[in-house]
Coordinates of C-alpha atoms in Angstrom, one line a residue:
M17 CA 2.4 3.2 -244.0
K18 CA 4.8 5.8 -243.8
I19 CA 7.8 5.2 -246.1
K20 CA 11.3 6.0 -244.4
A21 CA 14.6 6.5 -245.3
L22 CA 16.8 3.5 -246.1
K23 CA 18.8 2.1 -243.6
G24 CA 22.3 4.0 -243.4
F25 CA 21.3 7.0 -245.7
K26 CA 20.3 10.1 -244.2
D27 CA 18.5 13.7 -244.8
I28 CA 20.6 16.3 -243.8
V29 CA 17.5 18.9 -242.6
P30 CA 17.7 22.5 -243.1
G31 CA 18.9 23.6 -239.5
E32 CA 21.8 20.7 -239.7
V33 CA 23.1 21.8 -243.5
L34 CA 24.2 25.1 -242.0
L35 CA 26.6 22.9 -240.7
W36 CA 27.3 21.6 -243.7
Q37 CA 27.4 25.0 -245.4
Y38 CA 29.8 26.4 -242.6
L39 CA 32.1 23.3 -243.3
E40 CA 32.4 23.5 -247.0
R41 CA 32.9 27.5 -246.9
V42 CA 35.9 27.2 -244.7
A43 CA 37.0 24.3 -246.7
R44 CA 36.7 26.2 -249.6
D45 CA 38.8 29.2 -248.2
V46 CA 41.7 27.0 -247.2
F47 CA 41.8 24.6 -250.1
D48 CA 41.6 27.5 -252.2
R49 CA 45.0 29.4 -250.1
F50 CA 46.9 26.1 -251.4
H51 CA 45.9 27.0 -254.3
F52 CA 43.9 23.6 -255.6
R53 CA 41.3 23.2 -257.9
E54 CA 37.3 21.6 -257.6
I55 CA 36.6 18.8 -260.0
R56 CA 33.3 17.6 -259.9
L57 CA 33.0 13.4 -260.5
P58 CA 29.8 11.0 -261.6
I59 CA 28.7 8.5 -259.2
L60 CA 28.7 6.1 -261.3
E61 CA 31.8 4.0 -262.2
E62 CA 33.0 0.9 -264.1
T63 CA 33.4 -1.5 -261.5
E64 CA 36.6 -2.1 -262.9
L65 CA 38.0 1.1 -262.3
F66 CA 37.7 -0.1 -257.9
A67 CA 38.8 -3.6 -258.4
R68 CA 42.1 -2.7 -260.1
S69 CA 42.7 1.1 -258.0
I70 CA 41.4 -0.3 -254.3
G71 CA 42.4 -4.1 -254.8
E72 CA 39.8 -7.2 -255.3
A73 CA 41.3 -8.3 -252.0
T74 CA 40.5 -5.3 -250.0
D75 CA 36.9 -4.9 -247.5
I76 CA 35.4 -2.7 -250.0
V77 CA 35.7 -4.3 -253.1
E78 CA 34.5 -7.8 -251.8
K79 CA 31.7 -6.9 -249.4
E80 CA 30.8 -3.0 -249.3
M81 CA 30.4 -1.6 -253.0
Y82 CA 27.0 -0.8 -254.2
T83 CA 27.2 -2.7 -257.9
F84 CA 24.7 -3.5 -260.8
V85 CA 25.8 -6.8 -261.6
D86 CA 24.6 -6.2 -264.9
K87 CA 25.6 -3.3 -265.6
Q88 CA 29.2 -3.8 -264.7
V89 CA 29.1 -0.6 -263.1
T90 CA 29.5 0.6 -259.2
M91 CA 28.5 3.5 -257.1
R92 CA 32.0 4.8 -256.0
P93 CA 33.1 4.0 -252.7
E94 CA 35.8 6.3 -252.6
A95 CA 37.1 9.5 -254.6
T96 CA 40.6 8.9 -255.4
A97 CA 39.9 6.5 -258.5
S98 CA 37.6 8.7 -259.7
M99 CA 40.0 11.8 -259.4
V100 CA 42.9 9.8 -261.4
R101 CA 40.5 8.2 -264.1
A102 CA 39.5 11.9 -264.9
Y103 CA 43.1 13.0 -264.8
I104 CA 44.2 10.5 -266.9
E105 CA 40.7 10.6 -269.1
H106 CA 41.1 14.6 -269.7
G107 CA 45.0 14.7 -270.2
L108 CA 45.1 16.7 -267.4
Y109 CA 49.0 16.0 -266.7
V110 CA 49.5 17.8 -270.4
E111 CA 48.1 21.2 -268.8
K112 CA 49.8 21.4 -265.7
P113 CA 52.5 18.9 -265.0
V114 CA 51.0 19.2 -261.1
Q115 CA 47.9 18.7 -260.6
R116 CA 46.3 20.2 -257.1
L117 CA 42.7 19.1 -257.2
F118 CA 39.4 18.5 -254.7
T119 CA 35.9 17.1 -254.9
I120 CA 33.1 17.1 -252.4
G121 CA 30.0 14.6 -252.7
P122 CA 28.5 11.5 -251.4
M123 CA 30.2 7.8 -251.8
F124 CA 28.3 5.1 -250.8
R125 CA 29.4 1.5 -248.7
H126 CA 27.1 -1.2 -247.8
E127 CA 28.4 -1.7 -244.2
R128 CA 26.7 -1.4 -240.8
P129 CA 25.6 2.1 -239.9
Q130 CA 26.9 3.1 -236.5
K131 CA 27.6 6.5 -234.8
G132 CA 30.0 9.1 -237.5
R133 CA 29.5 5.8 -240.5
L134 CA 27.1 5.5 -243.0
R135 CA 26.3 4.0 -246.3
Q136 CA 25.9 7.1 -248.2
F137 CA 28.4 9.6 -246.4
H138 CA 30.2 12.3 -247.7
Q139 CA 33.6 13.7 -248.0
M140 CA 35.9 16.5 -249.2
D141 CA 38.6 14.5 -251.2
V142 CA 41.8 16.7 -252.1
E143 CA 45.0 15.2 -254.5
V144 CA 48.5 16.1 -255.7
L145 CA 49.4 14.2 -259.2
G146 CA 52.8 14.7 -260.8
S147 CA 54.8 15.2 -258.2
E148 CA 57.1 13.0 -255.5
N149 CA 58.4 15.8 -253.6
P150 CA 58.2 14.9 -249.7
R151 CA 57.8 18.4 -249.4
V152 CA 53.9 17.8 -251.5
D153 CA 53.5 15.3 -248.6
V154 CA 54.5 18.0 -245.8
E155 CA 52.5 20.5 -247.3
L156 CA 48.9 18.5 -248.1
I157 CA 49.3 17.2 -244.1
A158 CA 49.9 21.1 -243.1
M159 CA 46.8 22.0 -244.8
G160 CA 44.5 19.1 -243.2
A161 CA 46.1 20.3 -240.2
M162 CA 45.3 23.9 -241.3
L163 CA 41.8 23.3 -241.7
L164 CA 41.0 20.8 -239.1
D165 CA 42.4 23.8 -236.3
E166 CA 40.4 26.7 -238.2
L167 CA 37.4 24.5 -237.2
G168 CA 38.1 23.7 -234.2
M169 CA 38.5 20.2 -233.7
Q170 CA 40.9 18.8 -231.5
V171 CA 43.3 16.3 -233.5
S172 CA 46.2 13.8 -233.5
L173 CA 48.0 13.4 -236.6
E174 CA 49.8 10.1 -236.8
L175 CA 52.1 9.0 -239.7
N176 CA 53.5 6.0 -241.1
S177 CA 55.5 4.8 -244.7
L178 CA 54.4 1.9 -246.0
G179 CA 57.1 1.5 -248.5
C180 CA 57.4 0.8 -251.8
P181 CA 57.2 -2.3 -254.4
A182 CA 61.2 -2.8 -253.9
C183 CA 61.1 -2.8 -250.1
R184 CA 57.5 -4.3 -249.4
P185 CA 58.1 -8.1 -249.9
G186 CA 60.8 -8.1 -247.7
Y187 CA 58.5 -7.1 -245.0
R188 CA 55.7 -8.9 -246.0
A189 CA 57.3 -12.5 -245.8
E190 CA 58.3 -11.4 -242.5
L191 CA 55.0 -10.3 -241.6
I192 CA 53.3 -13.3 -243.0
S193 CA 55.7 -15.7 -240.9
Y194 CA 54.7 -14.1 -237.9
I195 CA 50.8 -13.8 -238.5
D196 CA 51.6 -17.8 -239.0
K197 CA 52.2 -18.7 -236.0
R198 CA 49.3 -16.7 -234.3
H199 CA 46.6 -17.9 -236.7
D200 CA 45.0 -20.0 -234.9
L201 CA 44.3 -16.7 -232.4
L202 CA 42.8 -14.5 -235.3
C203 CA 39.6 -13.3 -235.9
S204 CA 37.8 -15.1 -238.9
D205 CA 38.4 -11.9 -241.2
C206 CA 41.9 -11.3 -240.1
K207 CA 42.6 -15.3 -240.9
R208 CA 41.4 -14.6 -244.6
R209 CA 43.2 -11.1 -244.7
S210 CA 46.6 -13.2 -243.9
T211 CA 47.0 -14.9 -247.4
T212 CA 45.1 -12.3 -249.1
N213 CA 46.4 -9.1 -247.4
P214 CA 48.2 -9.6 -244.6
L215 CA 49.0 -5.8 -244.1
R216 CA 45.1 -5.2 -243.1
V217 CA 45.8 -7.7 -240.4
L218 CA 47.9 -5.0 -238.3
D219 CA 44.3 -2.5 -238.9
C220 CA 41.7 -4.8 -237.3
K221 CA 40.2 -3.2 -234.3
V222 CA 38.7 -7.0 -232.7
P223 CA 40.6 -6.7 -228.9
S224 CA 42.0 -10.2 -229.1
C225 CA 43.4 -9.6 -232.6
R226 CA 45.2 -5.9 -231.2
E227 CA 47.0 -8.2 -229.0
Q228 CA 48.3 -10.7 -231.3
I229 CA 49.8 -7.9 -233.3
V230 CA 51.4 -6.0 -230.5
D231 CA 55.2 -7.2 -231.0
A232 CA 54.8 -7.9 -234.9
P233 CA 57.5 -6.2 -236.8
S234 CA 57.2 -2.6 -238.5
I235 CA 57.7 -2.0 -241.7
L236 CA 59.7 0.8 -240.9
E237 CA 62.4 -1.0 -240.2
Y238 CA 62.8 -2.5 -243.9
L239 CA 62.2 0.7 -246.0
C240 CA 64.5 1.0 -248.9
D241 CA 67.3 3.7 -249.3
Q242 CA 65.2 6.1 -251.3
C243 CA 61.7 5.1 -248.9
K244 CA 63.9 5.9 -246.1
D245 CA 65.3 9.2 -247.3
H246 CA 61.5 10.2 -248.2
F247 CA 60.2 9.4 -245.0
G248 CA 62.5 11.3 -242.8
K249 CA 62.2 14.7 -245.2
V250 CA 58.7 14.2 -244.7
Q251 CA 58.9 14.5 -240.7
A252 CA 61.6 16.8 -241.0
G253 CA 59.4 19.0 -243.0
L254 CA 56.5 18.5 -240.8
E255 CA 59.0 20.1 -237.6
Q256 CA 60.0 22.7 -240.2
L257 CA 56.1 23.8 -240.3
G258 CA 55.2 23.0 -236.3
V259 CA 52.9 19.9 -237.1
P260 CA 53.3 18.0 -234.1
Y261 CA 52.8 14.4 -234.8
R262 CA 53.4 10.6 -233.7
L263 CA 54.6 7.5 -235.7
N264 CA 52.2 4.3 -235.8
K265 CA 53.6 1.5 -237.4
F266 CA 50.4 -0.5 -237.2
M267 CA 48.8 2.5 -239.8
V268 CA 48.3 0.5 -243.3
R269 CA 44.6 1.9 -244.7
G270 CA 42.3 -0.3 -246.1
L271 CA 43.4 -0.1 -249.9
D272 CA 45.9 -1.2 -252.1
Y273 CA 47.0 1.5 -253.5
Y274 CA 49.1 3.3 -250.2
C275 CA 52.7 3.5 -250.7
R276 CA 55.4 5.7 -248.7
T277 CA 53.4 8.4 -246.4
T278 CA 50.6 7.1 -245.5
F279 CA 48.6 9.5 -242.1
E280 CA 45.6 10.3 -240.1
F281 CA 44.4 12.8 -238.1
I282 CA 42.6 11.4 -235.1
T283 CA 40.0 12.4 -232.4
A284 CA 39.0 11.1 -229.0
D285 CA 36.0 12.5 -229.1
L286 CA 34.3 10.1 -231.5
G287 CA 34.6 6.7 -229.5
S288 CA 35.8 3.9 -231.7
Q289 CA 35.1 5.6 -235.3
A290 CA 38.4 8.1 -234.4
A291 CA 39.7 8.6 -237.7
V292 CA 38.7 12.1 -239.2
A293 CA 40.7 12.4 -242.0
A294 CA 43.1 9.9 -243.8
G295 CA 45.3 9.4 -246.8
G296 CA 48.7 8.7 -248.5
R297 CA 50.9 8.5 -251.4
Y298 CA 49.7 6.1 -254.2
D299 CA 52.6 6.3 -256.5
G300 CA 52.1 3.6 -259.1
L301 CA 47.8 4.2 -259.9
V302 CA 48.2 6.8 -262.4
E303 CA 50.2 4.1 -264.3
I304 CA 48.1 1.1 -263.0
L305 CA 45.2 2.5 -264.4
G306 CA 46.4 3.3 -268.2
G307 CA 48.2 6.5 -267.2
P308 CA 51.7 7.9 -267.8
K309 CA 54.3 6.3 -266.4
N310 CA 56.4 8.0 -263.3
S311 CA 52.8 9.9 -262.5
P312 CA 53.3 10.0 -258.8
G313 CA 49.9 10.8 -256.8
I314 CA 48.9 11.4 -252.9
G315 CA 45.8 12.7 -251.4
F316 CA 43.5 12.8 -247.9
A317 CA 39.7 12.5 -247.6
I318 CA 37.6 14.0 -245.1
G319 CA 34.9 12.8 -243.3
M320 CA 31.9 15.3 -243.4
E321 CA 29.4 13.8 -241.0
R322 CA 32.7 12.9 -238.1
L323 CA 33.0 16.7 -238.8
V324 CA 29.0 17.5 -238.5
L325 CA 29.3 15.3 -235.1
L326 CA 32.2 17.0 -233.7
L327 CA 30.8 20.4 -233.7
Q328 CA 27.3 19.0 -232.8
Q329 CA 29.4 17.8 -229.8
Q330 CA 31.0 21.4 -230.1
Q331 CA 27.8 23.2 -229.9
A332 CA 28.9 24.8 -232.5
V333 CA 26.3 28.1 -233.4
I334 CA 26.1 29.0 -237.1
P335 CA 23.8 31.6 -237.6
E336 CA 21.2 31.5 -240.1
D337 CA 21.7 33.9 -243.0
E338 CA 19.4 37.2 -242.2
V339 CA 16.9 38.0 -244.3
D340 CA 17.6 41.9 -246.0
L341 CA 13.7 42.6 -246.2
Y342 CA 10.4 41.3 -244.8
I343 CA 7.5 42.6 -247.1
A344 CA 4.1 42.8 -244.8
G345 CA 1.1 43.1 -247.4
I346 CA -2.0 43.6 -245.2
G347 CA -5.3 42.8 -247.1
E348 CA -5.7 41.6 -250.7
Q349 CA -4.3 44.5 -251.9
G350 CA -1.0 44.9 -249.5
S351 CA -0.3 41.8 -250.4
R352 CA -0.7 42.0 -254.1
K353 CA 1.8 44.8 -254.0
G354 CA 4.2 43.6 -251.3
F355 CA 4.2 40.4 -253.9
E356 CA 5.4 43.0 -256.9
L357 CA 7.4 44.5 -255.1
A358 CA 9.5 41.6 -253.4
N359 CA 10.1 40.0 -256.7
A360 CA 11.4 43.4 -258.0
M361 CA 14.1 43.9 -254.8
R362 CA 14.9 40.2 -255.6
A363 CA 16.0 40.9 -259.0
R364 CA 18.0 44.2 -257.4
K365 CA 20.1 41.2 -255.2
F366 CA 18.2 41.9 -251.9
S367 CA 17.3 39.0 -249.6
V368 CA 13.6 39.4 -249.3
A369 CA 10.9 37.2 -247.6
M370 CA 7.2 38.1 -246.9
D371 CA 4.2 36.2 -246.0
H372 CA 1.1 34.5 -248.3
E373 CA -1.4 33.3 -246.1
G374 CA -3.2 36.4 -245.1
R375 CA -1.9 36.6 -241.8
S376 CA -2.3 39.9 -239.1
L377 CA 0.6 42.3 -239.1
K378 CA 1.2 41.2 -235.4
S379 CA 2.1 37.9 -237.0
Q380 CA 3.5 38.9 -239.5
M381 CA 6.3 41.2 -237.4
K382 CA 6.7 38.2 -235.6
Q383 CA 7.8 36.1 -239.0
A384 CA 9.9 39.1 -239.6
N385 CA 12.2 38.4 -236.1
K386 CA 12.1 35.2 -236.6
A387 CA 13.5 35.2 -240.2
G388 CA 16.1 38.0 -238.5
A389 CA 15.0 40.2 -240.8
R390 CA 16.9 43.6 -241.1
F391 CA 14.2 45.8 -242.7
V392 CA 10.4 45.5 -242.2
F393 CA 8.1 47.3 -245.5
I394 CA 4.7 47.4 -244.8
I395 CA 1.9 47.5 -246.8
G396 CA -1.4 48.3 -246.0
D397 CA -4.9 50.1 -247.3
A398 CA -3.7 53.2 -246.1
E399 CA 0.0 53.1 -247.5
L400 CA -1.9 52.1 -251.2
E401 CA -3.5 55.1 -251.1
S402 CA -0.9 57.8 -249.3
G403 CA 1.2 55.6 -252.6
K404 CA 3.7 55.4 -249.3
G405 CA 4.8 52.5 -247.4
I406 CA 6.5 52.1 -243.9
L407 CA 9.9 50.9 -243.7
R408 CA 10.6 49.8 -240.8
N409 CA 14.5 49.1 -239.4
M410 CA 14.6 46.3 -237.1
L411 CA 18.6 46.2 -236.5
G412 CA 18.9 49.3 -233.8
N413 CA 16.0 51.3 -232.2
E414 CA 12.8 50.4 -234.8
E415 CA 13.1 53.6 -236.8
Q416 CA 10.6 54.2 -239.5
Q417 CA 10.2 56.4 -241.9
E418 CA 8.1 56.8 -245.5
V419 CA 9.4 55.3 -248.8
L420 CA 7.4 54.9 -252.1
L421 CA 5.9 52.0 -253.4
S422 CA 8.5 51.5 -256.3
A423 CA 11.3 49.7 -256.2
A424 CA 14.0 51.9 -257.0
A425 CA 12.7 54.2 -253.7
L426 CA 13.1 51.2 -251.8
A427 CA 16.5 50.3 -253.0
D428 CA 17.4 53.1 -252.6
A429 CA 16.4 53.6 -248.5
L430 CA 17.9 50.4 -248.0
P431 CA 21.5 50.6 -246.6
E432 CA 23.9 49.5 -249.6
S433 CA 25.6 46.8 -247.3
L434 CA 22.8 44.7 -248.0
V435 CA 23.1 44.1 -251.5
S436 CA 24.7 40.6 -252.3

């Protein structure tokens, strides 16, 4: 019996990897323009980190985390908590008052696999720690919009505010009162959430529940003066930068640490899995995890599997890396000399491919074409005898020239532009 990948876990094969590399390349370029620095985080963390940050009453902590109970460690279900833990542990707030960080890597949640959603999934996560200025919110959202635009994604931005600990209790009480009157009409998950995390009822995707909350009160009507001013400046900043958005009073996000600005980038091209990027502000999280007081933060994560699906739907063509030089060794001695030259040319920063199976020159030329080789260097018995191989230019009209069988001579005969 063949052993297959676990359900919800997926191999990313070489042809598909090109799309992933392309996404990362574009993202890193955009992040660099906004002066974000990369941080690399461990996959395993103490379970308590996620229970305290995400919230014990969330679906993630209650049902979806991969936790080793005997060790009390968990495979990370998201990156923000780990980012904040590292920010505190390494005293990054001392090094620089405002930290602009990003990380790229796998996350893990035990949920039902579906299109664009796996149990091992990958995210690009960006965070700004140390500033509560609404312009930072605007700048971060604008960066997300710029990245998705440069990837050719057709998305819309939805925006909301979740208020703060000062103004949320009044809204929570009003929402619970509204939900209680419709309690019997809600799904089992929402009945449970109505007492543990009532804001999550607004985020339910079950059609019958969505019908019940259509007239639910909006938190925007309960914002305190400070939150109202902050949210007004975020909206004005987005308008100033020409970033279109629409308000969505039902967007609450599924993690307890969010406050004030929250946002999602939505696509109509992935069915029910509409969000390709989402995030928000979490001004109290650093303190909750043992860090200094008054250390605000904001960030967002982009689901890479969903971006890959969108690129595939767009039939995006990502060119494979071409080979600078293909060395065609004919016969055992020609192959032996080619093997030596291939290693020497790689040390000189050229990308080199060659055949080790003793194929004919015709077959090797086909391989060179398939690999997109710019040049082919042919070494057979006649070339070994003369001490010169045949260098064929595959880019134009296949012009040929004789070149000494040495790495120095071959490097001199190739264009300098090929050196990586």
